[in-house]
GROMACS .gro file of C-alpha atoms in nm:
model
  360
    1UNK     CA    1   0.784   0.204   3.127
    2UNK     CA    2   0.467   0.253   2.911
    3UNK     CA    3   0.545   0.539   2.727
    4UNK     CA    4   0.915   0.400   2.643
    5UNK     CA    5   1.015   0.166   2.314
    6UNK     CA    6   1.301   0.019   2.187
    7UNK     CA    7   1.635  -0.210   2.263
    8UNK     CA    8   1.935  -0.095   2.064
    9UNK     CA    9   1.775   0.324   2.042
   10UNK     CA   10   1.532   0.426   2.425
   11UNK     CA   11   1.251   0.615   2.346
   12UNK     CA   12   1.044   0.812   2.618
   13UNK     CA   13   0.805   1.006   2.523
   14UNK     CA   14   0.669   1.286   2.748
   15UNK     CA   15   0.398   1.593   2.797
   16UNK     CA   16   0.001   1.600   2.796
   17UNK     CA   17  -0.212   1.805   2.473
   18UNK     CA   18  -0.291   2.084   2.660
   19UNK     CA   19   0.033   2.109   2.901
   20UNK     CA   20   0.320   2.366   2.847
   21UNK     CA   21   0.509   2.105   2.603
   22UNK     CA   22   0.554   1.784   2.476
   23UNK     CA   23   0.878   1.644   2.348
   24UNK     CA   24   1.072   1.300   2.294
   25UNK     CA   25   1.412   1.156   2.481
   26UNK     CA   26   1.611   0.934   2.201
   27UNK     CA   27   1.914   0.742   2.319
   28UNK     CA   28   2.139   0.505   2.205
   29UNK     CA   29   2.134   0.675   1.884
   30UNK     CA   30   2.541   0.679   1.754
   31UNK     CA   31   2.746   0.930   1.723
   32UNK     CA   32   2.811   1.122   1.367
   33UNK     CA   33   2.532   1.009   1.225
   34UNK     CA   34   2.379   1.368   1.046
   35UNK     CA   35   2.031   1.589   1.079
   36UNK     CA   36   1.882   1.806   0.750
   37UNK     CA   37   1.664   2.002   0.988
   38UNK     CA   38   1.459   2.099   0.711
   39UNK     CA   39   1.385   1.798   0.566
   40UNK     CA   40   1.220   1.680   0.952
   41UNK     CA   41   0.991   1.972   0.967
   42UNK     CA   42   0.843   1.902   0.640
   43UNK     CA   43   0.804   1.564   0.751
   44UNK     CA   44   0.691   1.672   1.071
   45UNK     CA   45   0.417   1.945   0.846
   46UNK     CA   46   0.266   1.697   0.686
   47UNK     CA   47   0.132   1.556   1.082
   48UNK     CA   48   0.063   1.891   1.197
   49UNK     CA   49  -0.300   2.047   1.256
   50UNK     CA   50  -0.512   2.285   1.090
   51UNK     CA   51  -0.392   2.265   0.667
   52UNK     CA   52  -0.693   2.170   0.561
   53UNK     CA   53  -1.058   2.191   0.603
   54UNK     CA   54  -1.070   1.843   0.686
   55UNK     CA   55  -0.841   1.782   0.994
   56UNK     CA   56  -0.896   1.997   1.367
   57UNK     CA   57  -0.947   2.406   1.322
   58UNK     CA   58  -0.649   2.376   1.653
   59UNK     CA   59  -0.303   2.536   1.464
   60UNK     CA   60   0.023   2.471   1.573
   61UNK     CA   61   0.357   2.556   1.458
   62UNK     CA   62   0.516   2.132   1.572
   63UNK     CA   63   0.843   2.347   1.562
   64UNK     CA   64   1.049   2.084   1.764
   65UNK     CA   65   1.304   2.310   2.032
   66UNK     CA   66   1.597   2.060   2.083
   67UNK     CA   67   1.758   2.059   2.403
   68UNK     CA   68   2.093   1.783   2.369
   69UNK     CA   69   2.209   1.532   2.196
   70UNK     CA   70   2.288   1.764   1.850
   71UNK     CA   71   2.599   1.938   1.821
   72UNK     CA   72   2.638   2.170   1.464
   73UNK     CA   73   2.410   1.930   1.329
   74UNK     CA   74   2.516   1.613   1.402
   75UNK     CA   75   2.452   1.338   1.642
   76UNK     CA   76   2.695   1.366   1.916
   77UNK     CA   77   2.620   1.062   2.138
   78UNK     CA   78   2.413   1.149   2.443
   79UNK     CA   79   2.070   1.137   2.471
   80UNK     CA   80   1.855   1.361   2.161
   81UNK     CA   81   1.613   1.572   2.369
   82UNK     CA   82   1.383   1.798   2.210
   83UNK     CA   83   1.031   1.955   2.295
   84UNK     CA   84   0.713   2.143   2.121
   85UNK     CA   85   0.546   2.406   2.259
   86UNK     CA   86   0.172   2.396   2.305
   87UNK     CA   87   0.044   2.724   2.260
   88UNK     CA   88  -0.310   2.643   2.066
   89UNK     CA   89  -0.517   2.529   2.430
   90UNK     CA   90  -0.838   2.558   2.505
   91UNK     CA   91  -0.909   2.358   2.838
   92UNK     CA   92  -1.242   2.475   2.952
   93UNK     CA   93  -1.400   2.293   2.606
   94UNK     CA   94  -1.302   1.911   2.859
   95UNK     CA   95  -1.459   2.010   3.214
   96UNK     CA   96  -1.668   1.840   3.246
   97UNK     CA   97  -1.502   1.516   3.074
   98UNK     CA   98  -1.405   1.443   3.456
   99UNK     CA   99  -1.754   1.371   3.536
  100UNK     CA  100  -1.896   1.272   3.168
  101UNK     CA  101  -1.648   1.082   2.970
  102UNK     CA  102  -1.658   1.104   2.613
  103UNK     CA  103  -1.754   0.753   2.453
  104UNK     CA  104  -1.449   0.585   2.242
  105UNK     CA  105  -1.220   0.775   2.437
  106UNK     CA  106  -0.962   0.691   2.754
  107UNK     CA  107  -1.136   0.901   2.952
  108UNK     CA  108  -1.320   0.640   3.201
  109UNK     CA  109  -1.078   0.409   3.196
  110UNK     CA  110  -0.785   0.664   3.248
  111UNK     CA  111  -0.971   0.795   3.534
  112UNK     CA  112  -1.046   0.403   3.688
  113UNK     CA  113  -0.665   0.382   3.686
  114UNK     CA  114  -0.538   0.728   3.819
  115UNK     CA  115  -0.814   0.803   4.007
  116UNK     CA  116  -0.859   1.142   3.926
  117UNK     CA  117  -0.582   1.269   3.898
  118UNK     CA  118  -0.495   1.263   3.480
  119UNK     CA  119  -0.554   1.573   3.296
  120UNK     CA  120  -0.885   1.545   3.032
  121UNK     CA  121  -0.790   1.890   2.843
  122UNK     CA  122  -0.773   1.776   2.497
  123UNK     CA  123  -0.707   1.383   2.619
  124UNK     CA  124  -0.375   1.428   2.814
  125UNK     CA  125  -0.145   1.230   2.736
  126UNK     CA  126  -0.385   1.003   2.557
  127UNK     CA  127  -0.459   1.232   2.270
  128UNK     CA  128  -0.347   1.204   1.923
  129UNK     CA  129  -0.101   1.495   2.034
  130UNK     CA  130   0.128   1.318   2.139
  131UNK     CA  131   0.171   1.179   1.804
  132UNK     CA  132   0.451   1.472   1.725
  133UNK     CA  133   0.694   1.386   1.893
  134UNK     CA  134   0.649   0.992   1.757
  135UNK     CA  135   0.754   1.218   1.465
  136UNK     CA  136   1.082   1.355   1.544
  137UNK     CA  137   1.207   1.054   1.661
  138UNK     CA  138   1.080   0.904   1.311
  139UNK     CA  139   1.144   1.165   1.139
  140UNK     CA  140   1.525   1.181   1.198
  141UNK     CA  141   1.558   0.767   1.208
  142UNK     CA  142   1.360   0.761   0.851
  143UNK     CA  143   1.656   1.031   0.751
  144UNK     CA  144   1.959   0.806   0.878
  145UNK     CA  145   1.796   0.469   0.781
  146UNK     CA  146   1.778   0.669   0.345
  147UNK     CA  147   2.135   0.717   0.412
  148UNK     CA  148   2.154   0.330   0.426
  149UNK     CA  149   1.977   0.317   0.115
  150UNK     CA  150   1.623   0.231   0.333
  151UNK     CA  151   1.272   0.424   0.233
  152UNK     CA  152   0.990   0.432   0.392
  153UNK     CA  153   0.642   0.515   0.285
  154UNK     CA  154   0.287   0.558   0.343
  155UNK     CA  155  -0.059   0.610   0.182
  156UNK     CA  156  -0.430   0.616   0.300
  157UNK     CA  157  -0.523   0.240   0.217
  158UNK     CA  158  -0.882   0.306   0.264
  159UNK     CA  159  -1.119   0.601   0.386
  160UNK     CA  160  -1.461   0.474   0.481
  161UNK     CA  161  -1.495   0.208   0.265
  162UNK     CA  162  -1.291   0.406  -0.044
  163UNK     CA  163  -1.028   0.253  -0.167
  164UNK     CA  164  -0.722   0.354  -0.316
  165UNK     CA  165  -0.466   0.105  -0.506
  166UNK     CA  166  -0.252  -0.107  -0.343
  167UNK     CA  167   0.115  -0.063  -0.313
  168UNK     CA  168   0.311  -0.359  -0.543
  169UNK     CA  169   0.398  -0.600  -0.291
  170UNK     CA  170   0.781  -0.695  -0.484
  171UNK     CA  171   0.814  -0.335  -0.614
  172UNK     CA  172   0.592  -0.048  -0.385
  173UNK     CA  173   0.586   0.246  -0.599
  174UNK     CA  174   0.628   0.516  -0.352
  175UNK     CA  175   0.730   0.828  -0.603
  176UNK     CA  176   0.397   0.800  -0.718
  177UNK     CA  177   0.218   0.897  -0.316
  178UNK     CA  178   0.073   1.235  -0.372
  179UNK     CA  179   0.192   1.506  -0.193
  180UNK     CA  180  -0.119   1.732  -0.123
  181UNK     CA  181  -0.316   1.419  -0.029
  182UNK     CA  182  -0.141   1.107   0.032
  183UNK     CA  183  -0.344   0.847  -0.229
  184UNK     CA  184  -0.149   0.688  -0.532
  185UNK     CA  185  -0.459   0.722  -0.722
  186UNK     CA  186  -0.651   1.127  -0.763
  187UNK     CA  187  -0.950   0.958  -0.832
  188UNK     CA  188  -0.981   0.759  -0.506
  189UNK     CA  189  -0.821   1.048  -0.300
  190UNK     CA  190  -1.110   1.266  -0.452
  191UNK     CA  191  -1.410   1.048  -0.333
  192UNK     CA  192  -1.235   0.959   0.040
  193UNK     CA  193  -1.204   1.377   0.065
  194UNK     CA  194  -1.594   1.400   0.033
  195UNK     CA  195  -1.659   1.098   0.264
  196UNK     CA  196  -1.444   1.257   0.441
  197UNK     CA  197  -1.657   1.635   0.390
  198UNK     CA  198  -1.958   1.449   0.409
  199UNK     CA  199  -1.926   1.334   0.760
  200UNK     CA  200  -1.823   1.643   0.913
  201UNK     CA  201  -2.121   1.830   0.771
  202UNK     CA  202  -2.337   1.518   0.952
  203UNK     CA  203  -2.165   1.635   1.315
  204UNK     CA  204  -1.966   1.271   1.243
  205UNK     CA  205  -1.608   1.108   1.118
  206UNK     CA  206  -1.458   0.853   0.937
  207UNK     CA  207  -1.192   0.611   0.991
  208UNK     CA  208  -0.936   0.404   0.716
  209UNK     CA  209  -0.622   0.195   0.718
  210UNK     CA  210  -0.249   0.341   0.603
  211UNK     CA  211  -0.044   0.118   0.413
  212UNK     CA  212   0.283   0.168   0.480
  213UNK     CA  213   0.604  -0.044   0.290
  214UNK     CA  214   0.961  -0.008   0.339
  215UNK     CA  215   1.235  -0.103   0.082
  216UNK     CA  216   1.602  -0.157   0.069
  217UNK     CA  217   1.604  -0.333   0.425
  218UNK     CA  218   1.855  -0.644   0.426
  219UNK     CA  219   1.772  -0.975   0.465
  220UNK     CA  220   1.862  -1.095   0.865
  221UNK     CA  221   1.725  -0.813   1.092
  222UNK     CA  222   1.444  -0.881   1.376
  223UNK     CA  223   1.435  -1.273   1.575
  224UNK     CA  224   1.242  -1.519   1.633
  225UNK     CA  225   0.930  -1.604   1.854
  226UNK     CA  226   0.878  -1.241   2.030
  227UNK     CA  227   1.178  -1.053   1.938
  228UNK     CA  228   1.029  -1.119   1.595
  229UNK     CA  229   0.958  -0.787   1.333
  230UNK     CA  230   0.574  -0.802   1.347
  231UNK     CA  231   0.603  -0.815   1.705
  232UNK     CA  232   0.828  -0.488   1.741
  233UNK     CA  233   0.647  -0.296   1.461
  234UNK     CA  234   0.310  -0.384   1.539
  235UNK     CA  235   0.384  -0.251   1.960
  236UNK     CA  236   0.464   0.068   1.880
  237UNK     CA  237   0.220   0.140   1.617
  238UNK     CA  238  -0.014   0.011   1.859
  239UNK     CA  239   0.101   0.294   2.057
  240UNK     CA  240  -0.058   0.575   1.828
  241UNK     CA  241  -0.424   0.655   1.949
  242UNK     CA  242  -0.685   0.493   1.793
  243UNK     CA  243  -0.558   0.226   1.580
  244UNK     CA  244  -0.753  -0.079   1.626
  245UNK     CA  245  -0.559  -0.361   1.403
  246UNK     CA  246  -0.204  -0.415   1.225
  247UNK     CA  247  -0.194  -0.691   0.920
  248UNK     CA  248   0.120  -0.742   0.734
  249UNK     CA  249   0.199  -0.912   0.368
  250UNK     CA  250  -0.146  -1.100   0.279
  251UNK     CA  251  -0.239  -1.005   0.652
  252UNK     CA  252  -0.593  -1.230   0.726
  253UNK     CA  253  -0.630  -1.281   0.355
  254UNK     CA  254  -0.372  -1.570   0.360
  255UNK     CA  255  -0.646  -1.739   0.600
  256UNK     CA  256  -0.895  -1.788   0.274
  257UNK     CA  257  -0.560  -1.927   0.051
  258UNK     CA  258  -0.415  -2.251   0.006
  259UNK     CA  259  -0.070  -2.328   0.131
  260UNK     CA  260   0.062  -2.349  -0.285
  261UNK     CA  261  -0.100  -1.981  -0.283
  262UNK     CA  262   0.007  -1.832  -0.055
  263UNK     CA  263   0.410  -1.968  -0.017
  264UNK     CA  264   0.603  -1.718  -0.242
  265UNK     CA  265   0.875  -1.926  -0.425
  266UNK     CA  266   1.203  -1.789  -0.402
  267UNK     CA  267   1.413  -1.700  -0.788
  268UNK     CA  268   1.742  -1.533  -0.827
  269UNK     CA  269   1.749  -1.171  -0.951
  270UNK     CA  270   2.093  -0.999  -1.009
  271UNK     CA  271   2.257  -1.226  -0.836
  272UNK     CA  272   2.019  -1.230  -0.504
  273UNK     CA  273   1.803  -1.439  -0.378
  274UNK     CA  274   1.383  -1.293  -0.406
  275UNK     CA  275   1.057  -1.397  -0.424
  276UNK     CA  276   0.827  -1.391  -0.687
  277UNK     CA  277   0.552  -1.275  -0.496
  278UNK     CA  278   0.527  -1.147  -0.135
  279UNK     CA  279   0.223  -1.274   0.021
  280UNK     CA  280   0.483  -1.253   0.347
  281UNK     CA  281   0.557  -0.903   0.330
  282UNK     CA  282   0.887  -0.907   0.372
  283UNK     CA  283   0.933  -1.101   0.666
  284UNK     CA  284   0.941  -1.470   0.821
  285UNK     CA  285   1.006  -1.633   1.103
  286UNK     CA  286   1.014  -1.281   1.270
  287UNK     CA  287   1.310  -1.172   0.995
  288UNK     CA  288   1.293  -0.971   0.744
  289UNK     CA  289   1.342  -1.204   0.361
  290UNK     CA  290   1.508  -0.847   0.184
  291UNK     CA  291   1.143  -0.839  -0.013
  292UNK     CA  292   0.967  -0.522   0.056
  293UNK     CA  293   0.827  -0.500   0.408
  294UNK     CA  294   0.461  -0.399   0.352
  295UNK     CA  295   0.172  -0.393   0.662
  296UNK     CA  296  -0.148  -0.181   0.697
  297UNK     CA  297  -0.286  -0.017   1.009
  298UNK     CA  298  -0.626   0.031   1.111
  299UNK     CA  299  -0.815   0.328   1.237
  300UNK     CA  300  -1.088   0.412   1.387
  301UNK     CA  301  -1.305   0.702   1.318
  302UNK     CA  302  -1.257   0.977   1.554
  303UNK     CA  303  -1.418   0.933   1.865
  304UNK     CA  304  -1.461   1.287   1.972
  305UNK     CA  305  -1.837   1.390   1.748
  306UNK     CA  306  -2.031   1.689   1.781
  307UNK     CA  307  -2.363   1.422   1.764
  308UNK     CA  308  -2.568   1.377   2.082
  309UNK     CA  309  -2.389   1.074   2.236
  310UNK     CA  310  -2.498   0.864   2.505
  311UNK     CA  311  -2.287   0.884   2.807
  312UNK     CA  312  -2.334   0.898   3.252
  313UNK     CA  313  -2.221   1.098   3.490
  314UNK     CA  314  -1.980   0.913   3.704
  315UNK     CA  315  -2.047   1.168   4.043
  316UNK     CA  316  -2.468   1.096   4.025
  317UNK     CA  317  -2.426   0.719   3.810
  318UNK     CA  318  -2.678   0.808   3.603
  319UNK     CA  319  -2.703   0.878   3.257
  320UNK     CA  320  -2.664   1.178   3.086
  321UNK     CA  321  -2.648   1.280   2.695
  322UNK     CA  322  -2.291   1.431   2.668
  323UNK     CA  323  -2.218   1.678   2.291
  324UNK     CA  324  -1.834   1.669   2.263
  325UNK     CA  325  -1.684   2.042   2.228
  326UNK     CA  326  -1.334   2.122   2.124
  327UNK     CA  327  -1.165   2.122   1.798
  328UNK     CA  328  -1.106   1.745   1.617
  329UNK     CA  329  -1.057   1.549   1.294
  330UNK     CA  330  -1.381   1.441   1.088
  331UNK     CA  331  -1.121   1.169   1.011
  332UNK     CA  332  -0.762   1.127   1.093
  333UNK     CA  333  -0.590   0.863   0.879
  334UNK     CA  334  -0.486   1.191   0.655
  335UNK     CA  335  -0.249   1.314   0.938
  336UNK     CA  336  -0.187   0.958   1.053
  337UNK     CA  337   0.014   0.849   0.759
  338UNK     CA  338   0.338   1.040   0.886
  339UNK     CA  339   0.286   0.894   1.186
  340UNK     CA  340   0.264   0.555   1.070
  341UNK     CA  341   0.597   0.622   0.916
  342UNK     CA  342   0.753   0.739   1.196
  343UNK     CA  343   0.684   0.463   1.436
  344UNK     CA  344   0.793   0.203   1.190
  345UNK     CA  345   1.095   0.414   1.130
  346UNK     CA  346   1.154   0.361   1.480
  347UNK     CA  347   1.127   0.024   1.535
  348UNK     CA  348   1.305  -0.107   1.184
  349UNK     CA  349   1.608   0.123   1.263
  350UNK     CA  350   1.639   0.031   1.650
  351UNK     CA  351   1.619  -0.316   1.476
  352UNK     CA  352   1.913  -0.241   1.205
  353UNK     CA  353   2.135  -0.120   1.416
  354UNK     CA  354   2.127  -0.438   1.652
  355UNK     CA  355   2.159  -0.654   1.340
  356UNK     CA  356   2.489  -0.417   1.193
  357UNK     CA  357   2.667  -0.483   1.588
  358UNK     CA  358   2.553  -0.870   1.513
  359UNK     CA  359   2.810  -0.786   1.204
  360UNK     CA  360   3.066  -0.604   1.330
   0.00000   0.00000   0.00000
């Protein structure tokens, strides 16, 4: 059940990059929740390919077709099912990959596991294309959380070593994120764009970091040990292709601090318990503290690059030079921003439903 996630709600994602369609089912959603389809499509458009000169030229509308679970714009209690049809595929670009796997991709490991029966076209089920149905589910969860006063936003924290202004850990400035290019500093964003263009011109790619914040969360979501919010969020974040690291709050930086520096002092503000700082990232003991939940996800450079790379022929067990064909992003980080928001929204909404059930 590796393509299924959740406890209170169950998300399943299906399809292959070049198959007839990709899609998702979302089970366990309460009845009577309103869905704004225009808002959902606007969210999906942020992830969609072919929108600028630094993303893949593959163009897909990414317009979901809902098959069940909704009635007159509201959830009706039955599983929500939606598909996105694939309309712009070029499978011929991938025919040689069964014998000559791409470095950095799952071509080889998938062949070892599935005995050569996997669909390598566009990466098959391992493709970033599968983040589109993830964004359907996440876009819905974002709406339902927003109705409870819980907001989720993300920005590009770093690309190719160029850093954006970080979120304030105590008061993340979600409203200041750029709409054309999701950064807080326009100056940093322009340099990032240039770094992407430089990599593209060199037939190469670059990676980066996405920072995400959740505001308005009540204290008490999550469980200790293996049910903690860090683990629940990290599990779904690592389901996003190309993610190689996740950190919360001050993250790995806490290793350089003393306890007196890392501890967040408690204060009373507007009649509520808060902390003066937020090195914990809004989570203590796996449970939300009521402070903003802050996390970052690191993305590797796109492995499909046009530079010649060393690979092997699996049939002849000999060294081969590989030049990858197809249409690929020189940097996936800008399109990954809404995907991180979607993944976090699903994890938080799942925990929110659990918290709400316990309170009732």
